[in-house]
């Protein structure tokens, strides 16, 4: 029934498997999942209009704000009322955990991560694969002129990679970290069933037998609007593909040092790690 859906969230770093994870989860007839939705942007816009300093901030109290924000999810996913479980994907959810835990106390957030150097490598490959398009990832020629300026731009704290990384770090060390599950792209690619079984355990859902050799997901219209063809295309078979980086060694080494989630000593977050050739929590 409408309004009784359980919401969970997919967040984390770009080019780290969030669309792949959604494509896998989408095979379960009880689940709805997909690429980044506009709900996160709507959430921010409504909160801005309801908060102090806005025209209506003084006449909208906190209980009403909660109803309005909760209503965004129920309205947006009304046509998925037959799906008991909905996964909404947006990189900003890691920076919204206090609000999400208040609105949806049983909700879990799955944060997809990857060595940041390989995130940059993946984005650079997409850029070079579209040499006759000025992608909207960059604002001007100064930002896009070389691999150094492109990586530096993406790493800024209000841009594609930098924002996602800082939001993830906030969530990882924050007071709601217990509701967070870190899923590494390499582990998901190498051992998809082992990782997915832990995801199901984390969200408290019964296991569903997935077909990891026949995935279907693409969003060519969305990618074309960004000027980055193939950004959300998922290959049919889940597999880790080895390759050499196209980044200069100094750039690769710089970003390879940013995987803070390898140190779990100061965080209550749940992290899927590889040990003895098995993915464990």
PDB file of C-alpha atoms in Angstrom, residues 47-162:
ATOM      1  CA  UNK A  47      14.235  22.404   3.116  1.00  0.00           C
ATOM      2  CA  UNK A  48      15.676  25.691   1.872  1.00  0.00           C
ATOM      3  CA  UNK A  49      12.192  27.149   1.378  1.00  0.00           C
ATOM      4  CA  UNK A  50      11.100  26.002   4.844  1.00  0.00           C
ATOM      5  CA  UNK A  51      14.127  27.065   6.857  1.00  0.00           C
ATOM      6  CA  UNK A  52      15.162  30.206   8.689  1.00  0.00           C
ATOM      7  CA  UNK A  53      15.784  33.115   6.356  1.00  0.00           C
ATOM      8  CA  UNK A  54      13.185  32.019   3.809  1.00  0.00           C
ATOM      9  CA  UNK A  55       9.881  33.779   3.269  1.00  0.00           C
ATOM     10  CA  UNK A  56       7.941  30.936   4.867  1.00  0.00           C
ATOM     11  CA  UNK A  57      10.430  29.755   7.489  1.00  0.00           C
ATOM     12  CA  UNK A  58       8.585  31.444  10.351  1.00  0.00           C
ATOM     13  CA  UNK A  59       5.232  29.776   9.600  1.00  0.00           C
ATOM     14  CA  UNK A  60       6.463  26.222   8.945  1.00  0.00           C
ATOM     15  CA  UNK A  61       7.385  24.339  12.096  1.00  0.00           C
ATOM     16  CA  UNK A  62       9.519  21.213  12.362  1.00  0.00           C
ATOM     17  CA  UNK A  63       6.653  18.646  12.321  1.00  0.00           C
ATOM     18  CA  UNK A  64       5.358  20.205   9.104  1.00  0.00           C
ATOM     19  CA  UNK A  65       8.826  20.157   7.582  1.00  0.00           C
ATOM     20  CA  UNK A  66       9.030  16.452   8.363  1.00  0.00           C
ATOM     21  CA  UNK A  67       5.673  15.798   6.673  1.00  0.00           C
ATOM     22  CA  UNK A  68       6.636  17.788   3.602  1.00  0.00           C
ATOM     23  CA  UNK A  69       9.994  16.056   3.235  1.00  0.00           C
ATOM     24  CA  UNK A  70       8.561  12.600   3.887  1.00  0.00           C
ATOM     25  CA  UNK A  71       5.818  13.370   1.374  1.00  0.00           C
ATOM     26  CA  UNK A  72       8.431  13.910  -1.340  1.00  0.00           C
ATOM     27  CA  UNK A  73       9.372  10.246  -1.201  1.00  0.00           C
ATOM     28  CA  UNK A  74       5.807   8.932  -1.073  1.00  0.00           C
ATOM     29  CA  UNK A  75       4.743  11.174  -3.961  1.00  0.00           C
ATOM     30  CA  UNK A  76       7.750  10.480  -6.164  1.00  0.00           C
ATOM     31  CA  UNK A  77       7.494   6.716  -5.692  1.00  0.00           C
ATOM     32  CA  UNK A  78       3.673   6.509  -5.753  1.00  0.00           C
ATOM     33  CA  UNK A  79       3.802   4.603  -9.047  1.00  0.00           C
ATOM     34  CA  UNK A  80       6.034   2.000  -7.344  1.00  0.00           C
ATOM     35  CA  UNK A  81       3.442   1.254  -4.660  1.00  0.00           C
ATOM     36  CA  UNK A  82       3.632  -2.462  -5.484  1.00  0.00           C
ATOM     37  CA  UNK A  83       7.304  -2.513  -4.399  1.00  0.00           C
ATOM     38  CA  UNK A  84       7.669  -2.979  -0.612  1.00  0.00           C
ATOM     39  CA  UNK A  85      11.283  -1.757  -0.646  1.00  0.00           C
ATOM     40  CA  UNK A  86      12.580   1.339  -2.455  1.00  0.00           C
ATOM     41  CA  UNK A  87      16.241   2.293  -2.837  1.00  0.00           C
ATOM     42  CA  UNK A  88      16.796   5.962  -3.686  1.00  0.00           C
ATOM     43  CA  UNK A  89      20.205   6.826  -5.083  1.00  0.00           C
ATOM     44  CA  UNK A  90      21.890  10.177  -4.561  1.00  0.00           C
ATOM     45  CA  UNK A  91      25.433  11.165  -3.571  1.00  0.00           C
ATOM     46  CA  UNK A  92      24.140  13.772  -1.127  1.00  0.00           C
ATOM     47  CA  UNK A  93      22.405  11.257   1.158  1.00  0.00           C
ATOM     48  CA  UNK A  94      25.660  10.685   3.046  1.00  0.00           C
ATOM     49  CA  UNK A  95      25.471  14.335   4.133  1.00  0.00           C
ATOM     50  CA  UNK A  96      21.821  13.944   5.180  1.00  0.00           C
ATOM     51  CA  UNK A  97      21.989  10.984   7.556  1.00  0.00           C
ATOM     52  CA  UNK A  98      20.582  12.839  10.597  1.00  0.00           C
ATOM     53  CA  UNK A  99      17.486  13.853   8.607  1.00  0.00           C
ATOM     54  CA  UNK A 100      17.104  10.421   6.973  1.00  0.00           C
ATOM     55  CA  UNK A 101      17.340   8.634  10.313  1.00  0.00           C
ATOM     56  CA  UNK A 102      14.694  10.960  11.766  1.00  0.00           C
ATOM     57  CA  UNK A 103      12.297  10.478   8.838  1.00  0.00           C
ATOM     58  CA  UNK A 104      13.021   6.766   8.318  1.00  0.00           C
ATOM     59  CA  UNK A 105      14.376   5.220  11.545  1.00  0.00           C
ATOM     60  CA  UNK A 106      14.747   1.758   9.936  1.00  0.00           C
ATOM     61  CA  UNK A 107      16.452   3.048   6.793  1.00  0.00           C
ATOM     62  CA  UNK A 108      19.952   1.948   5.844  1.00  0.00           C
ATOM     63  CA  UNK A 109      22.404   3.751   3.597  1.00  0.00           C
ATOM     64  CA  UNK A 110      24.687   1.746   1.329  1.00  0.00           C
ATOM     65  CA  UNK A 111      27.742   3.769   0.313  1.00  0.00           C
ATOM     66  CA  UNK A 112      29.614   2.516  -2.735  1.00  0.00           C
ATOM     67  CA  UNK A 113      33.328   3.287  -2.653  1.00  0.00           C
ATOM     68  CA  UNK A 114      36.422   2.764  -4.754  1.00  0.00           C
ATOM     69  CA  UNK A 115      40.053   3.750  -4.647  1.00  0.00           C
ATOM     70  CA  UNK A 116      39.751   7.443  -5.540  1.00  0.00           C
ATOM     71  CA  UNK A 117      42.575   7.161  -8.058  1.00  0.00           C
ATOM     72  CA  UNK A 118      40.480   4.663 -10.030  1.00  0.00           C
ATOM     73  CA  UNK A 119      37.446   6.944  -9.719  1.00  0.00           C
ATOM     74  CA  UNK A 120      39.485   9.685 -11.373  1.00  0.00           C
ATOM     75  CA  UNK A 121      40.813   7.229 -13.940  1.00  0.00           C
ATOM     76  CA  UNK A 122      37.288   6.113 -14.821  1.00  0.00           C
ATOM     77  CA  UNK A 123      36.020   9.681 -15.234  1.00  0.00           C
ATOM     78  CA  UNK A 124      39.051  10.601 -17.325  1.00  0.00           C
ATOM     79  CA  UNK A 125      38.389   7.621 -19.604  1.00  0.00           C
ATOM     80  CA  UNK A 126      34.817   8.757 -20.115  1.00  0.00           C
ATOM     81  CA  UNK A 127      36.037  12.261 -20.903  1.00  0.00           C
ATOM     82  CA  UNK A 128      38.517  11.010 -23.488  1.00  0.00           C
ATOM     83  CA  UNK A 129      35.911   8.694 -25.004  1.00  0.00           C
ATOM     84  CA  UNK A 130      33.848  11.777 -25.869  1.00  0.00           C
ATOM     85  CA  UNK A 131      36.509  14.025 -27.480  1.00  0.00           C
ATOM     86  CA  UNK A 132      34.022  16.038 -29.513  1.00  0.00           C
ATOM     87  CA  UNK A 133      31.805  16.986 -26.573  1.00  0.00           C
ATOM     88  CA  UNK A 134      32.339  19.617 -23.881  1.00  0.00           C
ATOM     89  CA  UNK A 135      30.890  17.676 -20.992  1.00  0.00           C
ATOM     90  CA  UNK A 136      28.977  19.573 -18.314  1.00  0.00           C
ATOM     91  CA  UNK A 137      31.303  18.097 -15.709  1.00  0.00           C
ATOM     92  CA  UNK A 138      33.483  21.157 -16.342  1.00  0.00           C
ATOM     93  CA  UNK A 139      32.454  24.798 -16.512  1.00  0.00           C
ATOM     94  CA  UNK A 140      35.064  26.220 -18.870  1.00  0.00           C
ATOM     95  CA  UNK A 141      38.236  25.559 -20.819  1.00  0.00           C
ATOM     96  CA  UNK A 142      40.438  26.366 -17.821  1.00  0.00           C
ATOM     97  CA  UNK A 143      38.915  23.453 -15.901  1.00  0.00           C
ATOM     98  CA  UNK A 144      38.984  20.986 -18.760  1.00  0.00           C
ATOM     99  CA  UNK A 145      42.269  21.824 -20.480  1.00  0.00           C
ATOM    100  CA  UNK A 146      44.492  18.969 -19.125  1.00  0.00           C
ATOM    101  CA  UNK A 147      44.168  15.843 -17.023  1.00  0.00           C
ATOM    102  CA  UNK A 148      45.673  17.797 -14.097  1.00  0.00           C
ATOM    103  CA  UNK A 149      43.094  20.579 -14.204  1.00  0.00           C
ATOM    104  CA  UNK A 150      40.292  18.066 -14.757  1.00  0.00           C
ATOM    105  CA  UNK A 151      41.245  15.964 -11.722  1.00  0.00           C
ATOM    106  CA  UNK A 152      41.836  19.049  -9.590  1.00  0.00           C
ATOM    107  CA  UNK A 153      38.418  20.419 -10.562  1.00  0.00           C
ATOM    108  CA  UNK A 154      36.587  17.161  -9.838  1.00  0.00           C
ATOM    109  CA  UNK A 155      38.332  16.909  -6.452  1.00  0.00           C
ATOM    110  CA  UNK A 156      37.120  20.302  -5.215  1.00  0.00           C
ATOM    111  CA  UNK A 157      34.816  19.932  -2.234  1.00  0.00           C
ATOM    112  CA  UNK A 158      31.761  21.237  -4.079  1.00  0.00           C
ATOM    113  CA  UNK A 159      32.318  19.206  -7.241  1.00  0.00           C
ATOM    114  CA  UNK A 160      31.571  15.664  -8.417  1.00  0.00           C
ATOM    115  CA  UNK A 161      34.248  13.664  -6.585  1.00  0.00           C
ATOM    116  CA  UNK A 162      35.208  16.075  -3.813  1.00  0.00           C
TER     117      UNK A 162
END
